[in-house]
Amino acid sequence: MASVTTTAVAAEREGAEVVTGAEECFRQSVELMRALGFPEGMMPLRELEECGLVRETGFVWMKQKAPYEHYFRGTGTRVRYDAEVTAFVEEGRMRRMTGVRSKQLMLWVPIVEMSLDGADRVYFKSNVGIGRPFPASALALRRRDRRRRRLPQRSRRRRQSVRRERCRRRCSHRRRRGQRVTDATDHGSDPAVVS
């Protein structure tokens, strides 16, 4: 039985354009998404070892070292990509997909088809025929390094604003009692005296 499936897989991959290496495979997957009309961030697989495309049949596969889980902030969904993702592709559509699952209501639902629903929406279909559309802008590729730089600044600003708010509450409480506020720690970095 294993030899039959191995033969079928080998037959599907016959005459394929194969690319190896993480950077080359990621670049190839982004170009494939762009050529099909999908947002570039649909397959955010960075640790790819091998990917291939058979142009005659539209069969595509992507192999990675280990399964990868990604959270799409724009849609609020978590998606799991198995060690091997396969599909048959054509303009605006990926069908007979394997290796992609989405977490919906505490269940991992296999995604078997993705298609473009107009220019600004992507429609995902499960193996039971139920589907759900998402805006294409929510699935766009984001720069990781820009996001890493902004997050610490936001959290630092948030901490500073929380400290200022706490200081205001303490100082206003002391002012009501008629006390002088002279401690520099109550005002953050400003050692001002409030009477």
PDB file of C-alpha atoms in Angstrom:
ATOM      1  CA  MET A   1       0.000   0.000   0.000  1.00  0.00           C
ATOM      2  CA  ALA A   2       2.837   2.401   0.825  1.00  0.00           C
ATOM      3  CA  SER A   3       4.418   1.808  -2.568  1.00  0.00           C
ATOM      4  CA  VAL A   4       1.182   2.817  -4.329  1.00  0.00           C
ATOM      5  CA  THR A   5       1.035   6.162  -2.508  1.00  0.00           C
ATOM      6  CA  THR A   6       4.750   6.733  -3.027  1.00  0.00           C
ATOM      7  CA  THR A   7       4.306   6.085  -6.742  1.00  0.00           C
ATOM      8  CA  ALA A   8       1.308   8.454  -6.883  1.00  0.00           C
ATOM      9  CA  VAL A   9       3.255  11.226  -5.134  1.00  0.00           C
ATOM     10  CA  ALA A  10       6.239  10.707  -7.432  1.00  0.00           C
ATOM     11  CA  ALA A  11       3.930  10.861 -10.466  1.00  0.00           C
ATOM     12  CA  GLU A  12       2.415  14.160  -9.255  1.00  0.00           C
ATOM     13  CA  ARG A  13       5.873  15.704  -8.781  1.00  0.00           C
ATOM     14  CA  GLU A  14       7.282  14.560 -12.101  1.00  0.00           C
ATOM     15  CA  GLY A  15       8.606  17.473 -14.180  1.00  0.00           C
ATOM     16  CA  ALA A  16       8.549  19.914 -11.258  1.00  0.00           C
ATOM     17  CA  GLU A  17      10.580  23.056 -10.711  1.00  0.00           C
ATOM     18  CA  VAL A  18      12.150  22.421  -7.282  1.00  0.00           C
ATOM     19  CA  VAL A  19      13.747  25.090  -5.095  1.00  0.00           C
ATOM     20  CA  THR A  20      15.681  24.394  -1.871  1.00  0.00           C
ATOM     21  CA  GLY A  21      16.855  26.680   0.913  1.00  0.00           C
ATOM     22  CA  ALA A  22      14.831  28.782   3.338  1.00  0.00           C
ATOM     23  CA  GLU A  23      15.265  32.188   1.685  1.00  0.00           C
ATOM     24  CA  GLU A  24      14.775  30.949  -1.874  1.00  0.00           C
ATOM     25  CA  CYS A  25      11.689  28.928  -0.909  1.00  0.00           C
ATOM     26  CA  PHE A  26      10.147  31.858   0.973  1.00  0.00           C
ATOM     27  CA  ARG A  27      10.767  34.134  -2.008  1.00  0.00           C
ATOM     28  CA  GLN A  28       9.251  31.487  -4.326  1.00  0.00           C
ATOM     29  CA  SER A  29       6.135  31.140  -2.137  1.00  0.00           C
ATOM     30  CA  VAL A  30       5.633  34.930  -2.041  1.00  0.00           C
ATOM     31  CA  GLU A  31       5.997  35.107  -5.835  1.00  0.00           C
ATOM     32  CA  LEU A  32       3.512  32.247  -6.228  1.00  0.00           C
ATOM     33  CA  MET A  33       0.938  34.014  -4.027  1.00  0.00           C
ATOM     34  CA  ARG A  34       1.444  37.227  -5.991  1.00  0.00           C
ATOM     35  CA  ALA A  35       1.060  35.398  -9.334  1.00  0.00           C
ATOM     36  CA  LEU A  36      -2.177  33.769  -8.180  1.00  0.00           C
ATOM     37  CA  GLY A  37      -3.568  37.105  -6.977  1.00  0.00           C
ATOM     38  CA  PHE A  38      -3.531  36.236  -3.258  1.00  0.00           C
ATOM     39  CA  PRO A  39      -2.056  38.471  -0.543  1.00  0.00           C
ATOM     40  CA  GLU A  40       1.648  37.789  -0.050  1.00  0.00           C
ATOM     41  CA  GLY A  41       1.217  36.835   3.613  1.00  0.00           C
ATOM     42  CA  MET A  42      -1.053  33.843   2.991  1.00  0.00           C
ATOM     43  CA  MET A  43       1.784  31.336   3.497  1.00  0.00           C
ATOM     44  CA  PRO A  44       4.090  32.912   6.105  1.00  0.00           C
ATOM     45  CA  LEU A  45       6.424  29.899   6.151  1.00  0.00           C
ATOM     46  CA  ARG A  46       9.991  31.033   6.872  1.00  0.00           C
ATOM     47  CA  GLU A  47      11.704  27.712   7.663  1.00  0.00           C
ATOM     48  CA  LEU A  48      11.051  26.017   4.321  1.00  0.00           C
ATOM     49  CA  GLU A  49      13.478  23.347   3.149  1.00  0.00           C
ATOM     50  CA  GLU A  50      11.984  22.577  -0.254  1.00  0.00           C
ATOM     51  CA  CYS A  51       9.192  23.801  -2.465  1.00  0.00           C
ATOM     52  CA  GLY A  52       8.166  22.794  -5.922  1.00  0.00           C
ATOM     53  CA  LEU A  53       5.709  23.585  -8.692  1.00  0.00           C
ATOM     54  CA  VAL A  54       4.517  21.435 -11.587  1.00  0.00           C
ATOM     55  CA  ARG A  55       3.313  23.976 -14.150  1.00  0.00           C
ATOM     56  CA  GLU A  56       1.379  21.448 -16.306  1.00  0.00           C
ATOM     57  CA  THR A  57      -0.890  20.257 -13.466  1.00  0.00           C
ATOM     58  CA  GLY A  58      -0.628  23.203 -11.066  1.00  0.00           C
ATOM     59  CA  PHE A  59       0.561  20.945  -8.237  1.00  0.00           C
ATOM     60  CA  VAL A  60       2.612  22.778  -5.602  1.00  0.00           C
ATOM     61  CA  TRP A  61       4.219  21.599  -2.373  1.00  0.00           C
ATOM     62  CA  MET A  62       6.149  23.232   0.446  1.00  0.00           C
ATOM     63  CA  LYS A  63       8.204  21.225   2.943  1.00  0.00           C
ATOM     64  CA  GLN A  64       9.449  22.680   6.199  1.00  0.00           C
ATOM     65  CA  LYS A  65      11.463  21.332   9.113  1.00  0.00           C
ATOM     66  CA  ALA A  66       8.592  21.197  11.596  1.00  0.00           C
ATOM     67  CA  PRO A  67       4.916  22.207  11.747  1.00  0.00           C
ATOM     68  CA  TYR A  68       4.406  25.952  12.142  1.00  0.00           C
ATOM     69  CA  GLU A  69       1.603  27.836  13.868  1.00  0.00           C
ATOM     70  CA  HIS A  70       0.822  31.433  12.882  1.00  0.00           C
ATOM     71  CA  TYR A  71      -1.611  33.957  14.356  1.00  0.00           C
ATOM     72  CA  PHE A  72      -3.166  36.390  11.884  1.00  0.00           C
ATOM     73  CA  ARG A  73      -3.905  39.519  13.911  1.00  0.00           C
ATOM     74  CA  GLY A  74      -6.109  41.056  11.244  1.00  0.00           C
ATOM     75  CA  THR A  75      -8.531  38.117  11.278  1.00  0.00           C
ATOM     76  CA  GLY A  76      -8.029  36.930  14.846  1.00  0.00           C
ATOM     77  CA  THR A  77      -7.418  33.340  13.732  1.00  0.00           C
ATOM     78  CA  ARG A  78      -4.658  30.853  14.431  1.00  0.00           C
ATOM     79  CA  VAL A  79      -3.482  28.715  11.501  1.00  0.00           C
ATOM     80  CA  ARG A  80      -1.314  25.592  11.681  1.00  0.00           C
ATOM     81  CA  TYR A  81       0.854  24.589   8.734  1.00  0.00           C
ATOM     82  CA  ASP A  82       2.045  20.951   8.769  1.00  0.00           C
ATOM     83  CA  ALA A  83       5.558  19.858   7.810  1.00  0.00           C
ATOM     84  CA  GLU A  84       4.317  19.487   4.217  1.00  0.00           C
ATOM     85  CA  VAL A  85       1.666  21.666   2.570  1.00  0.00           C
ATOM     86  CA  THR A  86       0.322  20.668  -0.856  1.00  0.00           C
ATOM     87  CA  ALA A  87      -2.267  22.112  -3.230  1.00  0.00           C
ATOM     88  CA  PHE A  88      -3.342  22.411  -6.837  1.00  0.00           C
ATOM     89  CA  VAL A  89      -3.204  26.040  -7.900  1.00  0.00           C
ATOM     90  CA  GLU A  90      -4.775  28.118 -10.634  1.00  0.00           C
ATOM     91  CA  GLU A  91      -5.480  31.822 -11.077  1.00  0.00           C
ATOM     92  CA  GLY A  92      -7.264  33.061  -7.931  1.00  0.00           C
ATOM     93  CA  ARG A  93      -7.748  29.597  -6.422  1.00  0.00           C
ATOM     94  CA  MET A  94      -5.939  26.895  -4.429  1.00  0.00           C
ATOM     95  CA  ARG A  95      -7.834  23.596  -4.245  1.00  0.00           C
ATOM     96  CA  ARG A  96      -7.283  20.101  -2.820  1.00  0.00           C
ATOM     97  CA  MET A  97      -5.087  21.599  -0.121  1.00  0.00           C
ATOM     98  CA  THR A  98      -3.474  19.445   2.557  1.00  0.00           C
ATOM     99  CA  GLY A  99      -1.505  20.446   5.628  1.00  0.00           C
ATOM    100  CA  VAL A 100      -3.353  23.678   6.529  1.00  0.00           C
ATOM    101  CA  ARG A 101      -5.708  23.884   9.511  1.00  0.00           C
ATOM    102  CA  SER A 102      -7.422  26.802  11.209  1.00  0.00           C
ATOM    103  CA  LYS A 103      -8.578  26.954  14.811  1.00  0.00           C
ATOM    104  CA  GLN A 104     -12.278  27.757  14.986  1.00  0.00           C
ATOM    105  CA  LEU A 105     -14.232  27.469  18.252  1.00  0.00           C
ATOM    106  CA  MET A 106     -11.567  25.309  19.944  1.00  0.00           C
ATOM    107  CA  LEU A 107     -11.402  22.887  16.988  1.00  0.00           C
ATOM    108  CA  TRP A 108      -8.732  22.558  14.314  1.00  0.00           C
ATOM    109  CA  VAL A 109     -10.606  22.660  10.998  1.00  0.00           C
ATOM    110  CA  PRO A 110      -8.782  21.518   7.826  1.00  0.00           C
ATOM    111  CA  ILE A 111      -8.728  24.104   5.035  1.00  0.00           C
ATOM    112  CA  VAL A 112      -9.119  22.422   1.650  1.00  0.00           C
ATOM    113  CA  GLU A 113      -9.692  25.404  -0.634  1.00  0.00           C
ATOM    114  CA  MET A 114      -8.882  29.110  -0.846  1.00  0.00           C
ATOM    115  CA  SER A 115     -10.291  31.387  -3.502  1.00  0.00           C
ATOM    116  CA  LEU A 116     -10.509  35.075  -4.247  1.00  0.00           C
ATOM    117  CA  ASP A 117     -13.956  36.500  -3.653  1.00  0.00           C
ATOM    118  CA  GLY A 118     -13.622  39.746  -5.576  1.00  0.00           C
ATOM    119  CA  ALA A 119     -10.481  41.836  -5.339  1.00  0.00           C
ATOM    120  CA  ASP A 120     -10.551  42.501  -1.621  1.00  0.00           C
ATOM    121  CA  ARG A 121     -11.739  39.247   0.023  1.00  0.00           C
ATOM    122  CA  VAL A 122     -10.299  35.742   0.353  1.00  0.00           C
ATOM    123  CA  TYR A 123     -12.722  32.851   0.880  1.00  0.00           C
ATOM    124  CA  PHE A 124     -11.583  29.788   2.870  1.00  0.00           C
ATOM    125  CA  LYS A 125     -13.446  26.497   2.617  1.00  0.00           C
ATOM    126  CA  SER A 126     -13.264  23.515   5.002  1.00  0.00           C
ATOM    127  CA  ASN A 127     -13.560  19.838   4.136  1.00  0.00           C
ATOM    128  CA  VAL A 128     -17.270  19.794   5.080  1.00  0.00           C
ATOM    129  CA  GLY A 129     -18.070  22.594   2.623  1.00  0.00           C
ATOM    130  CA  ILE A 130     -18.473  25.399   5.142  1.00  0.00           C
ATOM    131  CA  GLY A 131     -16.487  28.513   4.338  1.00  0.00           C
ATOM    132  CA  ARG A 132     -15.654  31.944   5.622  1.00  0.00           C
ATOM    133  CA  PRO A 133     -14.398  35.115   3.872  1.00  0.00           C
ATOM    134  CA  PHE A 134     -11.702  37.433   5.246  1.00  0.00           C
ATOM    135  CA  PRO A 135     -10.446  40.796   3.972  1.00  0.00           C
ATOM    136  CA  ALA A 136      -7.292  40.447   1.885  1.00  0.00           C
ATOM    137  CA  SER A 137      -5.657  43.341   3.724  1.00  0.00           C
ATOM    138  CA  ALA A 138      -5.801  41.355   6.984  1.00  0.00           C
ATOM    139  CA  LEU A 139      -3.648  38.624   5.410  1.00  0.00           C
ATOM    140  CA  ALA A 140      -0.996  40.893   3.896  1.00  0.00           C
ATOM    141  CA  LEU A 141       2.694  40.304   4.557  1.00  0.00           C
ATOM    142  CA  ARG A 142       4.057  42.464   7.368  1.00  0.00           C
ATOM    143  CA  ARG A 143       7.680  43.351   8.003  1.00  0.00           C
ATOM    144  CA  ARG A 144       8.856  41.534  11.099  1.00  0.00           C
ATOM    145  CA  ASP A 145      11.670  43.913  12.013  1.00  0.00           C
ATOM    146  CA  ARG A 146       9.446  46.994  11.883  1.00  0.00           C
ATOM    147  CA  ARG A 147       6.939  45.295  14.163  1.00  0.00           C
ATOM    148  CA  ARG A 148       9.712  44.273  16.609  1.00  0.00           C
ATOM    149  CA  ARG A 149      10.939  47.857  16.902  1.00  0.00           C
ATOM    150  CA  ARG A 150       7.500  49.296  17.579  1.00  0.00           C
ATOM    151  CA  LEU A 151       6.340  46.870  20.239  1.00  0.00           C
ATOM    152  CA  PRO A 152       8.915  47.811  22.903  1.00  0.00           C
ATOM    153  CA  GLN A 153       8.216  51.519  22.343  1.00  0.00           C
ATOM    154  CA  ARG A 154       4.501  50.994  22.768  1.00  0.00           C
ATOM    155  CA  SER A 155       4.951  48.992  25.937  1.00  0.00           C
ATOM    156  CA  ARG A 156       7.422  51.575  27.307  1.00  0.00           C
ATOM    157  CA  ARG A 157       4.969  54.386  26.556  1.00  0.00           C
ATOM    158  CA  ARG A 158       2.193  52.404  28.175  1.00  0.00           C
ATOM    159  CA  ARG A 159       4.256  51.865  31.338  1.00  0.00           C
ATOM    160  CA  GLN A 160       5.099  55.576  31.487  1.00  0.00           C
ATOM    161  CA  SER A 161       1.470  56.619  31.113  1.00  0.00           C
ATOM    162  CA  VAL A 162       0.395  54.170  33.838  1.00  0.00           C
ATOM    163  CA  ARG A 163       3.071  55.579  36.185  1.00  0.00           C
ATOM    164  CA  ARG A 164       1.958  59.156  35.481  1.00  0.00           C
ATOM    165  CA  GLU A 165      -1.663  58.264  36.143  1.00  0.00           C
ATOM    166  CA  ARG A 166      -0.793  56.612  39.460  1.00  0.00           C
ATOM    167  CA  CYS A 167       1.273  59.656  40.414  1.00  0.00           C
ATOM    168  CA  ARG A 168      -1.610  62.018  39.620  1.00  0.00           C
ATOM    169  CA  ARG A 169      -3.963  59.993  41.789  1.00  0.00           C
ATOM    170  CA  ARG A 170      -1.552  59.981  44.745  1.00  0.00           C
ATOM    171  CA  CYS A 171      -0.737  63.679  44.420  1.00  0.00           C
ATOM    172  CA  SER A 172      -4.359  64.757  44.122  1.00  0.00           C
ATOM    173  CA  HIS A 173      -5.153  62.701  47.223  1.00  0.00           C
ATOM    174  CA  ARG A 174      -2.361  64.473  49.165  1.00  0.00           C
ATOM    175  CA  ARG A 175      -3.429  67.880  47.889  1.00  0.00           C
ATOM    176  CA  ARG A 176      -6.915  67.332  49.254  1.00  0.00           C
ATOM    177  CA  ARG A 177      -5.438  66.694  52.695  1.00  0.00           C
ATOM    178  CA  GLY A 178      -3.325  69.866  52.467  1.00  0.00           C
ATOM    179  CA  GLN A 179       0.046  68.105  52.267  1.00  0.00           C
ATOM    180  CA  ARG A 180       3.023  69.352  50.287  1.00  0.00           C
ATOM    181  CA  VAL A 181       4.282  66.921  47.661  1.00  0.00           C
ATOM    182  CA  THR A 182       8.070  67.051  47.453  1.00  0.00           C
ATOM    183  CA  ASP A 183       9.166  63.490  46.764  1.00  0.00           C
ATOM    184  CA  ALA A 184      10.658  63.112  43.256  1.00  0.00           C
ATOM    185  CA  THR A 185       9.540  59.473  43.026  1.00  0.00           C
ATOM    186  CA  ASP A 186       5.894  60.541  43.155  1.00  0.00           C
ATOM    187  CA  HIS A 187       6.334  62.536  39.951  1.00  0.00           C
ATOM    188  CA  GLY A 188       8.297  60.099  37.819  1.00  0.00           C
ATOM    189  CA  SER A 189      11.239  61.996  36.356  1.00  0.00           C
ATOM    190  CA  ASP A 190      10.002  65.545  37.237  1.00  0.00           C
ATOM    191  CA  PRO A 191      11.032  66.585  40.778  1.00  0.00           C
ATOM    192  CA  ALA A 192       8.470  69.429  40.828  1.00  0.00           C
ATOM    193  CA  VAL A 193       6.947  70.717  44.039  1.00  0.00           C
ATOM    194  CA  VAL A 194       3.176  71.041  44.105  1.00  0.00           C
ATOM    195  CA  SER A 195       1.467  72.972  46.890  1.00  0.00           C
TER     196      SER A 195
END
